[in-house]
Short mmCIF file of C-alpha atoms in Angstrom, two decimals:
data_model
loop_
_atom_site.label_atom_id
_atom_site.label_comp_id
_atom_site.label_asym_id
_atom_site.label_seq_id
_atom_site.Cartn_x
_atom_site.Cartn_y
_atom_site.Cartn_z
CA UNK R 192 0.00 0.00 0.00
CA UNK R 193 1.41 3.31 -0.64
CA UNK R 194 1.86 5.49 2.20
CA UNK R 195 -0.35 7.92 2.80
CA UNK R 196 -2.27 9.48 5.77
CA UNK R 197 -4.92 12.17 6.14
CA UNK R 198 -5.14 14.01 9.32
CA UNK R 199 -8.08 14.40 11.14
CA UNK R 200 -9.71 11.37 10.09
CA UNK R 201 -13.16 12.53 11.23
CA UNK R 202 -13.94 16.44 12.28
CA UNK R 203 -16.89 18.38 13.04
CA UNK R 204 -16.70 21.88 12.72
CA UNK R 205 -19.25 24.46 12.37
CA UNK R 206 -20.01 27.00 9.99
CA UNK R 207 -18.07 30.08 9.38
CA UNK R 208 -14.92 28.60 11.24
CA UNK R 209 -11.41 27.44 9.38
CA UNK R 210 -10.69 24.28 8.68
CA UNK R 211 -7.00 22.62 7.64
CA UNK R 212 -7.01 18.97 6.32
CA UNK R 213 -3.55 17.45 5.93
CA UNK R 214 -2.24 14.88 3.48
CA UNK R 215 1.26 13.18 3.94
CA UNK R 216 2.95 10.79 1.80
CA UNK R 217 6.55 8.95 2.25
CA UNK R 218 6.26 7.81 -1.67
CA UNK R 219 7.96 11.21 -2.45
CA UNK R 220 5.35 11.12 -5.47
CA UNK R 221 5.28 14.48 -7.46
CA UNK R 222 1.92 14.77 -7.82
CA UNK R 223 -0.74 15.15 -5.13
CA UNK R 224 -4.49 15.97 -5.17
CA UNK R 225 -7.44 16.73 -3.23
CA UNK R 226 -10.77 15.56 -4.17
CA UNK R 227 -14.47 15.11 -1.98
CA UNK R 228 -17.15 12.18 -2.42
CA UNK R 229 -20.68 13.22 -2.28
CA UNK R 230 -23.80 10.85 -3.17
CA UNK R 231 -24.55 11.11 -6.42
CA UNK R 232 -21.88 12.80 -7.42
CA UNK R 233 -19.12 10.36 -7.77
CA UNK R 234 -15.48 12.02 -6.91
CA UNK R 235 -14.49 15.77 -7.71
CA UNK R 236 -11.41 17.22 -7.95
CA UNK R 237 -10.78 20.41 -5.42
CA UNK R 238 -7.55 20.99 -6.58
CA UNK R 239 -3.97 19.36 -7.62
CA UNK R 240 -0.37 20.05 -7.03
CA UNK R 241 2.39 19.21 -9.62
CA UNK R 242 5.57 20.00 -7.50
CA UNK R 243 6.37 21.81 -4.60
CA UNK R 244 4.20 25.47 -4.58
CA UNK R 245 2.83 24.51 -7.83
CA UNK R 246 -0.67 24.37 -7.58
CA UNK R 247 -4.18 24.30 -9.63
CA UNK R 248 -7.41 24.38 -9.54
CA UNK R 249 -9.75 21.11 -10.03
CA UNK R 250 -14.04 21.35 -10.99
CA UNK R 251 -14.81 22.54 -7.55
CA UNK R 252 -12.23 24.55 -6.20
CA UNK R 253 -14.45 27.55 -4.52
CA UNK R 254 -14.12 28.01 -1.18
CA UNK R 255 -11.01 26.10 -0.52
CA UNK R 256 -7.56 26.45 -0.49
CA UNK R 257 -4.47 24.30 -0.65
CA UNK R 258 -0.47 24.93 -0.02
CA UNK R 259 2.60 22.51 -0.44
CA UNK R 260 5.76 23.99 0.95
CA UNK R 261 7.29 20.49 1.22
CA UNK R 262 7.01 17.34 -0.89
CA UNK R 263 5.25 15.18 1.53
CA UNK R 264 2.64 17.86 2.45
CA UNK R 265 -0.30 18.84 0.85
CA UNK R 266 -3.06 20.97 3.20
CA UNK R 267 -6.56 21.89 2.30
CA UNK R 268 -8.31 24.82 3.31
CA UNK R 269 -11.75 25.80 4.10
CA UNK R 270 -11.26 28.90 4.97
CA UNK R 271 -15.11 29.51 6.00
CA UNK R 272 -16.75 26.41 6.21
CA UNK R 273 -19.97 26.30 5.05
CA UNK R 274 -22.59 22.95 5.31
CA UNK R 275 -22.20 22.37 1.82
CA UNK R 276 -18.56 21.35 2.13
CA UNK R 277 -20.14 18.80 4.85
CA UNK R 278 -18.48 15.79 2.92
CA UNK R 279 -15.59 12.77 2.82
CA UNK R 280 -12.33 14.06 1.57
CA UNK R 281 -9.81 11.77 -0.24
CA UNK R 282 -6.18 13.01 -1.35
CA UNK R 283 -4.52 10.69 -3.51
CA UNK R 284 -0.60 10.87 -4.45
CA UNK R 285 0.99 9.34 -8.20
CA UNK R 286 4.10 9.27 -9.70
CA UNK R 287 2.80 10.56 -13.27
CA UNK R 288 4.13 7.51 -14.75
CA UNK R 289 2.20 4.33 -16.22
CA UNK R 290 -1.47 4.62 -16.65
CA UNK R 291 -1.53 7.65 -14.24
CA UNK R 292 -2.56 5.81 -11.97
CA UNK R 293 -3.34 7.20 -8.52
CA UNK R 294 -3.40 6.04 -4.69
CA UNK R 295 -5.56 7.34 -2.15
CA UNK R 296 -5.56 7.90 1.31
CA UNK R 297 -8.18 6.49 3.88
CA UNK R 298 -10.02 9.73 3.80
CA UNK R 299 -11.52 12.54 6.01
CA UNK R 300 -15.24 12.96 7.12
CA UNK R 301 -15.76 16.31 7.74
CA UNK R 302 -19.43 17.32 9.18
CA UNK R 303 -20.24 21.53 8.99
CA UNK R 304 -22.72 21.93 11.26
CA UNK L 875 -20.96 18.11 -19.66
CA UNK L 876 -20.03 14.63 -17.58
CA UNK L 877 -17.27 13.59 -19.46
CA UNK L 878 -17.51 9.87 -17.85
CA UNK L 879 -20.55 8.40 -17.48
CA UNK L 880 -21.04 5.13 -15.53
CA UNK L 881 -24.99 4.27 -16.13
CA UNK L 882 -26.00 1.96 -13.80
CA UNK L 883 -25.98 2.80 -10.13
CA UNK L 884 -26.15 -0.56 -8.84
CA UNK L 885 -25.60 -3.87 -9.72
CA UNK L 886 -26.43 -7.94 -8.20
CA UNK L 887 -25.05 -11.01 -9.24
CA UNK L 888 -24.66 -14.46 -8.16
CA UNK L 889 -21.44 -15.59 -6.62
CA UNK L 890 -19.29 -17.40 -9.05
CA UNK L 891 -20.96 -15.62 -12.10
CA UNK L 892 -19.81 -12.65 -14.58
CA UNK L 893 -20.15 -9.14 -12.88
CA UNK L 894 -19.81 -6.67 -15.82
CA UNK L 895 -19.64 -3.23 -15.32
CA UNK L 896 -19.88 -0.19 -18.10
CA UNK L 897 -18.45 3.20 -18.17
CA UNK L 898 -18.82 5.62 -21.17
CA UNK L 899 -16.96 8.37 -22.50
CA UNK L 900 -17.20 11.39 -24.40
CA UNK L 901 -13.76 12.05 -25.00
CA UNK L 902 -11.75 10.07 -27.83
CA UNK L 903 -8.43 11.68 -26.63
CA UNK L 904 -8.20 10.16 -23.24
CA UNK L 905 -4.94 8.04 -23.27
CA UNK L 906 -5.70 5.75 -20.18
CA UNK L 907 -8.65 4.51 -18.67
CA UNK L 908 -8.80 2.75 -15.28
CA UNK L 909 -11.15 1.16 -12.44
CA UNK L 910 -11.28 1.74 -8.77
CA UNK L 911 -13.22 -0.04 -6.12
CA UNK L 912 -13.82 1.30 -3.25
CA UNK L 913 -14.83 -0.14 0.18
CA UNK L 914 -17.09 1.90 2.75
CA UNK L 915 -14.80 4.07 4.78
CA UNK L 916 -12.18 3.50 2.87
CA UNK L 917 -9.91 5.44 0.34
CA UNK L 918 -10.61 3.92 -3.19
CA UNK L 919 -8.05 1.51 -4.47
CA UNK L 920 -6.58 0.86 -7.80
CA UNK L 921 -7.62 -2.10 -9.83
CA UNK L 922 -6.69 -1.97 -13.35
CA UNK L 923 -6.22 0.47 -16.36
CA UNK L 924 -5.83 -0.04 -20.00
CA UNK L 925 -4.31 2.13 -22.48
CA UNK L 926 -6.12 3.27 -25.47
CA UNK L 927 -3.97 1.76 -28.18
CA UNK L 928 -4.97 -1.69 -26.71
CA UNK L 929 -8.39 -3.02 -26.85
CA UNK L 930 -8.72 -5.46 -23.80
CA UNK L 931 -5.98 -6.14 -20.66
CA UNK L 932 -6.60 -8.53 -17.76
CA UNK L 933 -5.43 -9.40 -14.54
CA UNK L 934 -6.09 -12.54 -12.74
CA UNK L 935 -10.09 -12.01 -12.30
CA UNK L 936 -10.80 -8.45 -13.40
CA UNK L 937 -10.22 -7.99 -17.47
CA UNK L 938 -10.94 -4.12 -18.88
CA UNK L 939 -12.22 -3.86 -22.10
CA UNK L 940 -12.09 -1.31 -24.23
CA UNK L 941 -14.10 -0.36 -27.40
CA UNK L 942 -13.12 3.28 -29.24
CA UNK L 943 -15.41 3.10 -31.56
CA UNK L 944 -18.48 3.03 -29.29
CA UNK L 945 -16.37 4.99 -26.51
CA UNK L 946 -17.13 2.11 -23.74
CA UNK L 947 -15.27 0.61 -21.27
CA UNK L 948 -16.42 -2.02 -19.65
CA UNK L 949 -14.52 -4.18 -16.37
CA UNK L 950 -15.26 -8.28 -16.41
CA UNK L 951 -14.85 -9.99 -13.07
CA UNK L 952 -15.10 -13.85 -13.12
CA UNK L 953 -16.11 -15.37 -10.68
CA UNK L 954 -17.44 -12.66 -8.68
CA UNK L 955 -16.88 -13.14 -5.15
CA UNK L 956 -18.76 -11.65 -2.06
CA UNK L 957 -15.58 -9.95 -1.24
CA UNK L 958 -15.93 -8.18 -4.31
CA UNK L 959 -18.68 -6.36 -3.37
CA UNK L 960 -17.91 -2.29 -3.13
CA UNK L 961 -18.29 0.63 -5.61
CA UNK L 962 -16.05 0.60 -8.39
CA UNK L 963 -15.40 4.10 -10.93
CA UNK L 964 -14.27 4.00 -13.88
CA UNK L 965 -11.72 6.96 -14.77
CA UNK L 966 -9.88 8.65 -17.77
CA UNK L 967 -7.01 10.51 -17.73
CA UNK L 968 -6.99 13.31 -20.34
CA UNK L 969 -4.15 15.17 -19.92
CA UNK L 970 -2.19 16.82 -16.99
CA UNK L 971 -2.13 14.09 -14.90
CA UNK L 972 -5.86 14.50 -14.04
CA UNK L 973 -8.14 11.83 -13.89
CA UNK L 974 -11.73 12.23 -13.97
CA UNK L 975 -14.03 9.64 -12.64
CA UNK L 976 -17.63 8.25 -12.87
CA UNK L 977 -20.33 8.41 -10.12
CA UNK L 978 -19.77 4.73 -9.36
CA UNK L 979 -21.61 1.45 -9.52
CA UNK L 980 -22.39 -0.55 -6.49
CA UNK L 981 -21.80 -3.77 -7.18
CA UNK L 982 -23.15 -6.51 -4.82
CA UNK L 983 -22.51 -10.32 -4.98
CA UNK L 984 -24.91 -12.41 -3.67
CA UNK L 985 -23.53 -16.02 -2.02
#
């Protein structure tokens, strides 16, 4: 299994506060990326990073943030939560090689009350 | 526009018989295609991909299919297990090093 851990794994938080999710990975894996799993809705990309500080945007990037000032580290933002972003948060890691393949962490819940 | 659809939101079968699942595409430069199952509270996990200059790869019990023409991709397990019960997506990568998945199918597998 690739290593990768998300920090909180669950968090309840309520609305109009900050919230930091962390993703760390001892693959060393250039690429890292946020995404959330809603019903119906399959997963969503929030937003990528292709290198250390080098950042974009995925489909549904309002309202969140992200920063990777080290390799292994890649935080997500809420910087106002809001009850829509009540939802499970996966970041996954690849190497950009092969099929592009990518591996995922076990995932956040996060509930915005 | 959903770039990846995966039309059926569940599926049974029987243990020990064919599970097929479909995924279709809009797309005819995606370069890879690949399937995921995923486990309740549990990060999805990489099953199989397929590039598109090849028209079918398998592994063990899972084989992914893959028809241009049509823009379908379709993942085989035989014989379906219990244990292979979980949602699996279907994903395309496009270009930079995005992938973009499917809603999901549940699959479920009856003993």
């Amino acid at each position: 299994d690739a290593g990768i851990t998300q920090s909180p794994r669950h968090k309840v938080t309520e609305t109009g506060t900050p919230v930091t999710l962390r993703c760390h990975q001892t693959e060393n894996h250039r690429y890292m990326y946020w995404y959330r799993q809603d019903p119906g809705h399959g997963l969503r990309l929030i937003h990528y990073s292709y290198g250390v500080k080098d950042t974009d945007k995925g489909e549904v990037s309002d309202g969140y943030s992200v920063s990777r000032s080290k390799t292994e580290d890649f935080l997500l933002t809420l910087e106002s939560a809001t009850s829509s972003q009540t939802s499970v948060y996966f970041c996954a890691i690849s190497s950009g090689t092969g099929a592009y393949e990518q591996y995922f962490g076990p995932g956040t819940r996060l509930t915005v009350t | 526009d959903q770039q990846v659809k995966q039309n059926s939101p569940s599926l049974s079968v029987q243990e020990g018989r064919i599970s097929i699942l479909n995924c279709d595409y809009t797309n005819s430069m995606f370069d890879y295609f690949l399937w995921y199952k995923k486990y309740p509270a549990e990060g999805p996990t990489f099953l199989i991909s397929i590039s598109s200059i090849k028209d079918k790869n398998e592994d063990g019990r899972f084989t992914v299919f893959l028809n241009k023409s049509a823009k379908h991709l379709s993942l085989h397990i035989v014989p379906s297990q219990p244990g292979d019960s979980a949602v699996y997506f279907c994903a395309v990568h496009g270009s930079n090093y995005k992938l973009t998945f499917g809603k999901g199918t549940l699959l479920t597998v009856n003993p």
